[in-house]
C-alpha cells in the first residue's frame, strides 16, 4: 500500500490517510470573528469527497487582544460556538476530521486592529511587525492560559475532533519560546525549560478542560532561522516535554516571520526539522513546506521524515489536488 494512503490511529483519532490540510488564514470570517457563509463554502469545497483525512482550521484568536488580523476567526467567546458547530458539521459530512487551531498573536497583533498596544513576553520589537509591545504581567499570562483553556472547551463543545495550540510563525507562544523575543528574568524567561513554561501550563489547562482522550496538537516553530533564535536542540528538548505533558501530535514548522523562510525551497523543506524531532518523540509528526508533488509526499513518508504530510498551498490553489493525489496512488 502507498505510504500516503495508510490509515493512522492516534489515541481516539482515526485518520483514513496521511494527508493533512494545514491551517491557512482566509480572512473570510465576519467582522466580529463569527463563521461566515463564505467560510462554510470554502471548507465545504476543500473537504469534498473526504480525500483529506484531517483539516486544521485557520488560526482563531482566543482573546480580543490577541487578534492577528481583520476578519480572523474567533473562538474567544461562547457565542462563537453555534457557528463553529456548523463548520465542524460541514467538514464531517464530507468525511474529513476537523480541528481548531488556537492562537494569540502577542506582539504580531496590530494596534489598529486590536485598539491597544500589543502584548508580548518582553518589550522587544516584533521581528515580523517592528512594533514595540508591552511586557505581559504574571496575571496577564494567567489570563491567557485560561483563555486557551476556554477556547479548547468551546472547540470540543462545537464538535471538533481536537485542537491545535499555535506556537509558530512569530505569534505569542513562539515569542515565549524564542530568545529573540523572550528577555524575561522571571520563571518564564532564560533557559528552554523556562521559555516553555507557559506552553506546559497551557497544555495542562487544556487537558483539564477537554479530558485525556481529546486529541491535542501543537504547532511548533522548531527553528527561527535567525541568528540568536530558537535552536533545533531547544526544540527537541521542548518536544519531549510537550509529549510528557500530553500532546498527541506535533505539527512542525519554522521561521519567525511566517511560514515562508528565505532560502528554503523544494518539496518538504522543513524535513530536516521533522526528522530531528521524530528521533526524540514517540508521537506522530506532521511535515509541511512546499509539498506539491504526490511522489515527493510518498518519498518523505517512506524515508521516515514524518508521519503525516501537510500540503497547504497545493490544496489552496487547487481544491481537486487531494482527490488527484489519492486516486493516483490507488
Tab-separated table of C-alpha atoms in Angstrom:
chain	number	residue	atom	x	y	z
A	1	UNK	CA	0.000	0.000	0.000
A	2	UNK	CA	1.014	3.602	-0.625
A	3	UNK	CA	2.507	5.349	2.400
A	4	UNK	CA	0.200	8.325	1.898
A	5	UNK	CA	-2.892	6.096	1.875
A	6	UNK	CA	-2.084	4.212	5.076
A	7	UNK	CA	-4.622	4.870	7.825
A	8	UNK	CA	-3.355	6.111	11.180
A	9	UNK	CA	-4.838	5.635	14.637
A	10	UNK	CA	-3.588	8.114	17.235
A	11	UNK	CA	-5.365	7.543	20.517
A	12	UNK	CA	-9.033	8.200	19.802
A	13	UNK	CA	-8.280	9.865	16.462
A	14	UNK	CA	-8.750	7.618	13.412
A	15	UNK	CA	-7.332	9.076	10.195
A	16	UNK	CA	-8.108	7.449	6.841
A	17	UNK	CA	-4.794	8.503	5.279
A	18	UNK	CA	-1.707	10.649	5.958
A	19	UNK	CA	-2.847	13.791	4.137
A	20	UNK	CA	-3.446	16.967	6.161
A	21	UNK	CA	-4.711	20.393	5.167
A	22	UNK	CA	-2.701	22.691	7.428
A	23	UNK	CA	-4.171	25.911	8.809
A	24	UNK	CA	-4.186	28.810	6.353
A	25	UNK	CA	-5.761	32.177	7.129
A	26	UNK	CA	-8.609	33.017	4.748
A	27	UNK	CA	-9.854	36.359	6.174
A	28	UNK	CA	-13.355	35.040	5.443
A	29	UNK	CA	-14.825	35.367	8.952
A	30	UNK	CA	-17.399	38.019	9.781
A	31	UNK	CA	-16.014	41.307	11.169
A	32	UNK	CA	-16.832	40.099	14.704
A	33	UNK	CA	-14.992	36.811	14.108
A	34	UNK	CA	-18.037	34.602	13.602
A	35	UNK	CA	-18.182	31.899	10.943
A	36	UNK	CA	-19.470	33.306	7.643
A	37	UNK	CA	-21.224	31.615	4.731
A	38	UNK	CA	-18.108	32.247	2.669
A	39	UNK	CA	-16.041	30.311	5.192
A	40	UNK	CA	-18.518	27.425	5.208
A	41	UNK	CA	-18.425	27.283	1.416
A	42	UNK	CA	-14.613	27.366	1.400
A	43	UNK	CA	-14.212	24.438	3.800
A	44	UNK	CA	-17.017	22.502	2.103
A	45	UNK	CA	-15.125	22.810	-1.185
A	46	UNK	CA	-11.754	21.844	0.311
A	47	UNK	CA	-13.115	18.819	2.200
A	48	UNK	CA	-15.360	17.495	-0.601
A	49	UNK	CA	-15.006	13.758	-1.013
A	50	UNK	CA	-13.107	13.260	2.241
A	51	UNK	CA	-9.786	12.854	0.434
A	52	UNK	CA	-8.023	14.901	3.125
A	53	UNK	CA	-8.019	12.906	6.343
A	54	UNK	CA	-7.503	15.894	8.640
A	55	UNK	CA	-8.322	19.572	8.165
A	56	UNK	CA	-6.839	22.009	10.664
A	57	UNK	CA	-8.896	25.192	10.637
A	58	UNK	CA	-7.097	28.513	10.252
A	59	UNK	CA	-5.806	30.147	13.418
A	60	UNK	CA	-8.547	31.511	15.673
A	61	UNK	CA	-7.964	34.179	18.292
A	62	UNK	CA	-8.589	33.259	21.928
A	63	UNK	CA	-8.704	36.842	23.253
A	64	UNK	CA	-9.547	40.116	21.511
A	65	UNK	CA	-6.086	41.484	22.382
A	66	UNK	CA	-4.560	38.544	20.504
A	67	UNK	CA	-6.384	39.078	17.216
A	68	UNK	CA	-3.865	38.909	14.375
A	69	UNK	CA	-5.832	40.481	11.535
A	70	UNK	CA	-9.160	41.798	10.280
A	71	UNK	CA	-11.761	39.088	9.549
A	72	UNK	CA	-9.841	36.499	11.575
A	73	UNK	CA	-11.923	33.667	13.017
A	74	UNK	CA	-12.717	33.968	16.728
A	75	UNK	CA	-13.026	31.378	19.453
A	76	UNK	CA	-12.817	33.998	22.196
A	77	UNK	CA	-16.443	33.876	23.332
A	78	UNK	CA	-19.130	31.264	23.974
A	79	UNK	CA	-21.290	32.996	21.358
A	80	UNK	CA	-18.970	31.660	18.649
A	81	UNK	CA	-19.813	28.011	19.344
A	82	UNK	CA	-23.006	27.752	17.278
A	83	UNK	CA	-21.329	28.916	14.080
A	84	UNK	CA	-18.365	26.644	14.732
A	85	UNK	CA	-20.737	23.695	15.176
A	86	UNK	CA	-21.975	24.302	11.634
A	87	UNK	CA	-18.393	24.477	10.356
A	88	UNK	CA	-17.479	21.173	12.017
A	89	UNK	CA	-20.601	19.517	10.589
A	90	UNK	CA	-19.802	20.709	7.048
A	91	UNK	CA	-16.346	19.093	7.181
A	92	UNK	CA	-17.543	15.933	8.917
A	93	UNK	CA	-20.343	15.453	6.381
A	94	UNK	CA	-17.669	15.247	3.684
A	95	UNK	CA	-15.745	12.571	5.570
A	96	UNK	CA	-12.780	14.518	6.967
A	97	UNK	CA	-11.750	15.119	10.563
A	98	UNK	CA	-11.559	18.743	11.716
A	99	UNK	CA	-9.501	20.536	14.338
A	100	UNK	CA	-9.435	24.087	15.630
A	101	UNK	CA	-6.142	25.978	15.868
A	102	UNK	CA	-5.964	28.232	18.915
A	103	UNK	CA	-3.795	31.331	18.793
A	104	UNK	CA	-2.822	34.572	20.485
A	105	UNK	CA	-0.859	36.896	18.232
A	106	UNK	CA	1.071	38.654	21.003
A	107	UNK	CA	3.316	41.350	19.525
A	108	UNK	CA	2.341	40.232	15.999
A	109	UNK	CA	-1.045	41.886	16.572
A	110	UNK	CA	-1.577	45.339	15.092
A	111	UNK	CA	-2.609	48.261	17.286
A	112	UNK	CA	-5.068	49.431	14.645
A	113	UNK	CA	-6.764	46.000	14.727
A	114	UNK	CA	-6.943	45.440	18.497
A	115	UNK	CA	-7.226	49.061	19.581
A	116	UNK	CA	-4.443	48.862	22.166
A	117	UNK	CA	-0.706	48.278	22.480
A	118	UNK	CA	0.103	44.640	21.652
A	119	UNK	CA	1.304	42.374	24.469
A	120	UNK	CA	4.359	40.115	24.478
A	121	UNK	CA	6.742	38.216	26.772
A	122	UNK	CA	9.115	41.198	26.671
A	123	UNK	CA	9.055	44.755	25.355
A	124	UNK	CA	11.094	43.734	22.322
A	125	UNK	CA	10.188	44.913	18.831
A	126	UNK	CA	8.489	42.119	16.891
A	127	UNK	CA	10.835	40.883	14.111
A	128	UNK	CA	7.820	40.470	11.843
A	129	UNK	CA	5.920	43.700	12.567
A	130	UNK	CA	8.568	46.018	14.004
A	131	UNK	CA	6.258	47.492	16.643
A	132	UNK	CA	7.300	47.603	20.309
A	133	UNK	CA	4.823	45.766	22.564
A	134	UNK	CA	4.128	45.965	26.280
A	135	UNK	CA	5.520	43.214	28.516
A	136	UNK	CA	2.935	40.849	29.982
A	137	UNK	CA	2.445	40.701	33.739
A	138	UNK	CA	2.176	37.341	35.512
A	139	UNK	CA	-1.546	37.984	35.997
A	140	UNK	CA	-1.993	38.593	32.275
A	141	UNK	CA	-0.113	35.373	31.496
A	142	UNK	CA	-2.505	33.506	33.788
A	143	UNK	CA	-5.463	35.064	31.955
A	144	UNK	CA	-4.049	33.970	28.583
A	145	UNK	CA	-3.619	30.398	29.851
A	146	UNK	CA	-7.259	30.454	30.960
A	147	UNK	CA	-8.277	31.829	27.545
A	148	UNK	CA	-6.572	28.884	25.802
A	149	UNK	CA	-8.416	26.558	28.177
A	150	UNK	CA	-11.801	28.119	27.430
A	151	UNK	CA	-11.107	28.093	23.686
A	152	UNK	CA	-10.340	24.375	23.835
A	153	UNK	CA	-13.571	23.738	25.773
A	154	UNK	CA	-15.530	25.637	23.118
A	155	UNK	CA	-13.840	23.615	20.365
A	156	UNK	CA	-14.961	20.376	21.976
A	157	UNK	CA	-18.483	21.739	22.521
A	158	UNK	CA	-18.612	22.673	18.831
A	159	UNK	CA	-17.906	19.067	17.854
A	160	UNK	CA	-14.350	19.349	16.594
A	161	UNK	CA	-12.099	16.292	16.734
A	162	UNK	CA	-9.305	18.070	18.589
A	163	UNK	CA	-7.401	21.317	18.967
A	164	UNK	CA	-4.001	22.604	17.903
A	165	UNK	CA	-2.049	25.057	20.054
A	166	UNK	CA	-0.167	27.533	17.849
A	167	UNK	CA	3.473	28.112	18.821
A	168	UNK	CA	4.977	29.039	15.457
A	169	UNK	CA	5.314	31.860	12.914
A	170	UNK	CA	6.192	34.533	15.451
A	171	UNK	CA	2.932	34.536	17.422
A	172	UNK	CA	2.735	34.744	21.225
A	173	UNK	CA	3.770	31.236	22.289
A	174	UNK	CA	6.543	31.295	19.697
A	175	UNK	CA	7.609	34.623	21.214
A	176	UNK	CA	7.971	32.928	24.610
A	177	UNK	CA	9.909	30.060	23.019
A	178	UNK	CA	12.361	32.275	21.140
A	179	UNK	CA	15.330	34.027	22.793
A	180	UNK	CA	14.864	36.755	20.172
A	181	UNK	CA	11.698	37.976	21.856
A	182	UNK	CA	11.814	36.484	25.356
A	183	UNK	CA	14.160	38.520	27.558
A	184	UNK	CA	12.264	37.918	30.795
A	185	UNK	CA	14.151	37.496	34.051
A	186	UNK	CA	11.370	35.645	35.907
A	187	UNK	CA	10.307	31.984	35.706
A	188	UNK	CA	9.073	32.477	32.118
A	189	UNK	CA	12.457	33.533	30.715
A	190	UNK	CA	16.006	32.247	30.477
A	191	UNK	CA	16.691	28.622	29.621
A	192	UNK	CA	14.491	26.467	27.409
A	193	UNK	CA	12.650	24.952	30.387
A	194	UNK	CA	11.554	28.407	31.495
A	195	UNK	CA	10.727	29.570	27.976
A	196	UNK	CA	8.277	26.665	27.531
A	197	UNK	CA	6.739	27.027	30.989
A	198	UNK	CA	3.697	28.793	29.537
A	199	UNK	CA	3.305	26.056	26.909
A	200	UNK	CA	3.233	23.363	29.581
A	201	UNK	CA	0.744	25.370	31.624
A	202	UNK	CA	-1.465	25.835	28.560
A	203	UNK	CA	-1.320	22.095	27.803
A	204	UNK	CA	-2.209	21.266	31.415
A	205	UNK	CA	-5.105	23.735	31.407
A	206	UNK	CA	-6.427	22.455	28.077
A	207	UNK	CA	-6.213	18.844	29.243
A	208	UNK	CA	-8.179	19.767	32.382
A	209	UNK	CA	-10.939	21.212	30.178
A	210	UNK	CA	-11.201	18.546	27.460
A	211	UNK	CA	-10.051	15.352	29.195
A	212	UNK	CA	-7.269	12.902	28.448
A	213	UNK	CA	-8.795	11.368	25.292
A	214	UNK	CA	-9.316	14.552	23.258
A	215	UNK	CA	-6.598	14.916	20.585
A	216	UNK	CA	-4.216	17.791	21.294
A	217	UNK	CA	-1.792	19.009	18.637
A	218	UNK	CA	0.908	21.621	18.979
A	219	UNK	CA	2.364	23.552	16.055
A	220	UNK	CA	5.987	24.127	16.901
A	221	UNK	CA	8.244	26.672	15.257
A	222	UNK	CA	11.237	24.370	15.606
A	223	UNK	CA	13.764	26.899	14.277
A	224	UNK	CA	13.587	30.666	13.896
A	225	UNK	CA	16.152	30.547	11.062
A	226	UNK	CA	17.555	33.751	12.560
A	227	UNK	CA	20.818	34.332	14.439
A	228	UNK	CA	20.288	34.064	18.180
A	229	UNK	CA	16.901	32.404	17.760
A	230	UNK	CA	15.493	29.053	18.784
A	231	UNK	CA	17.820	26.162	18.000
A	232	UNK	CA	16.820	22.697	16.896
A	233	UNK	CA	18.312	21.312	20.130
A	234	UNK	CA	15.992	23.634	22.090
A	235	UNK	CA	13.047	22.331	20.100
A	236	UNK	CA	14.000	18.696	20.662
A	237	UNK	CA	14.018	19.386	24.406
A	238	UNK	CA	10.698	21.204	24.129
A	239	UNK	CA	9.139	18.438	22.034
A	240	UNK	CA	9.978	15.802	24.653
A	241	UNK	CA	8.409	17.949	27.361
A	242	UNK	CA	5.280	18.513	25.281
A	243	UNK	CA	4.842	14.765	24.832
A	244	UNK	CA	5.174	14.216	28.577
A	245	UNK	CA	2.585	16.925	29.145
A	246	UNK	CA	0.029	15.227	26.889
A	247	UNK	CA	0.409	16.443	23.296
A	248	UNK	CA	-0.906	13.859	20.787
A	249	UNK	CA	0.705	15.052	17.519
A	250	UNK	CA	3.432	17.608	16.776
A	251	UNK	CA	2.933	19.843	13.725
A	252	UNK	CA	6.377	21.171	12.806
A	253	UNK	CA	7.045	24.484	11.112
A	254	UNK	CA	9.720	27.150	11.270
A	255	UNK	CA	10.574	30.755	10.633
A	256	UNK	CA	9.742	33.627	12.940
A	257	UNK	CA	8.196	35.803	10.257
A	258	UNK	CA	5.602	33.433	8.856
A	259	UNK	CA	5.743	30.107	7.071
A	260	UNK	CA	7.913	31.399	4.192
A	261	UNK	CA	11.610	31.255	5.091
A	262	UNK	CA	14.094	32.928	2.726
A	263	UNK	CA	16.452	30.386	1.219
A	264	UNK	CA	14.286	27.356	1.962
A	265	UNK	CA	12.868	25.744	-1.150
A	266	UNK	CA	11.956	22.339	-2.503
A	267	UNK	CA	9.467	19.661	-1.575
A	268	UNK	CA	9.105	19.401	2.188
A	269	UNK	CA	11.746	21.967	3.110
A	270	UNK	CA	11.069	21.527	6.836
A	271	UNK	CA	12.038	17.832	6.583
A	272	UNK	CA	15.358	18.319	8.473
A	273	UNK	CA	13.302	19.682	11.384
A	274	UNK	CA	10.710	16.906	11.407
A	275	UNK	CA	13.375	14.231	11.040
A	276	UNK	CA	15.255	15.617	14.051
A	277	UNK	CA	12.083	15.890	16.158
A	278	UNK	CA	10.951	12.365	15.194
A	279	UNK	CA	14.194	10.987	16.605
A	280	UNK	CA	13.282	12.114	20.119
A	281	UNK	CA	9.486	11.667	20.355
A	282	UNK	CA	7.198	8.616	20.128
A	283	UNK	CA	4.199	10.505	18.708
A	284	UNK	CA	3.316	11.326	15.072
A	285	UNK	CA	4.865	14.371	13.420
A	286	UNK	CA	3.361	16.469	10.598
A	287	UNK	CA	5.633	17.786	7.823
A	288	UNK	CA	4.693	20.816	5.716
A	289	UNK	CA	6.690	23.132	3.487
A	290	UNK	CA	6.327	23.400	-0.278
A	291	UNK	CA	4.890	19.914	-0.856
A	292	UNK	CA	3.024	19.974	-4.170
A	293	UNK	CA	4.009	16.629	-5.729
A	294	UNK	CA	2.396	13.356	-4.694
A	295	UNK	CA	5.584	11.361	-5.302
A	296	UNK	CA	7.500	13.738	-3.058
A	297	UNK	CA	4.954	13.158	-0.295
A	298	UNK	CA	5.341	9.401	-0.742
A	299	UNK	CA	9.122	9.642	-0.636
A	300	UNK	CA	9.199	11.808	2.505
A	301	UNK	CA	6.954	9.335	4.328
A	302	UNK	CA	8.911	6.338	3.047
A	303	UNK	CA	12.170	7.879	4.253
A	304	UNK	CA	10.735	8.381	7.724
A	305	UNK	CA	10.927	12.163	7.616
A	306	UNK	CA	7.415	12.441	9.071
A	307	UNK	CA	4.194	10.531	9.746
A	308	UNK	CA	1.727	12.951	8.148
A	309	UNK	CA	2.006	15.343	5.193
A	310	UNK	CA	0.563	18.843	5.136
A	311	UNK	CA	0.008	20.194	1.624
A	312	UNK	CA	-1.248	23.718	2.205
A	313	UNK	CA	-0.503	25.733	-0.904
A	314	UNK	CA	-1.285	22.829	-3.231
A	315	UNK	CA	-4.766	22.458	-1.714
A	316	UNK	CA	-5.277	26.217	-1.521
A	317	UNK	CA	-4.517	26.627	-5.224
A	318	UNK	CA	-6.413	23.542	-6.391
A	319	UNK	CA	-9.374	22.120	-4.468
A	320	UNK	CA	-9.113	18.912	-6.524
A	321	UNK	CA	-5.430	18.344	-5.673
A	322	UNK	CA	-6.133	15.927	-2.830
A	323	UNK	CA	-8.557	13.912	-4.960
A	324	UNK	CA	-5.981	13.622	-7.727
A	325	UNK	CA	-3.267	12.686	-5.256
A	326	UNK	CA	-5.271	9.924	-3.604
A	327	UNK	CA	-6.658	8.497	-6.826
A	328	UNK	CA	-3.210	8.409	-8.451
A	329	UNK	CA	-1.995	6.126	-5.667
A	330	UNK	CA	-4.878	3.667	-5.610
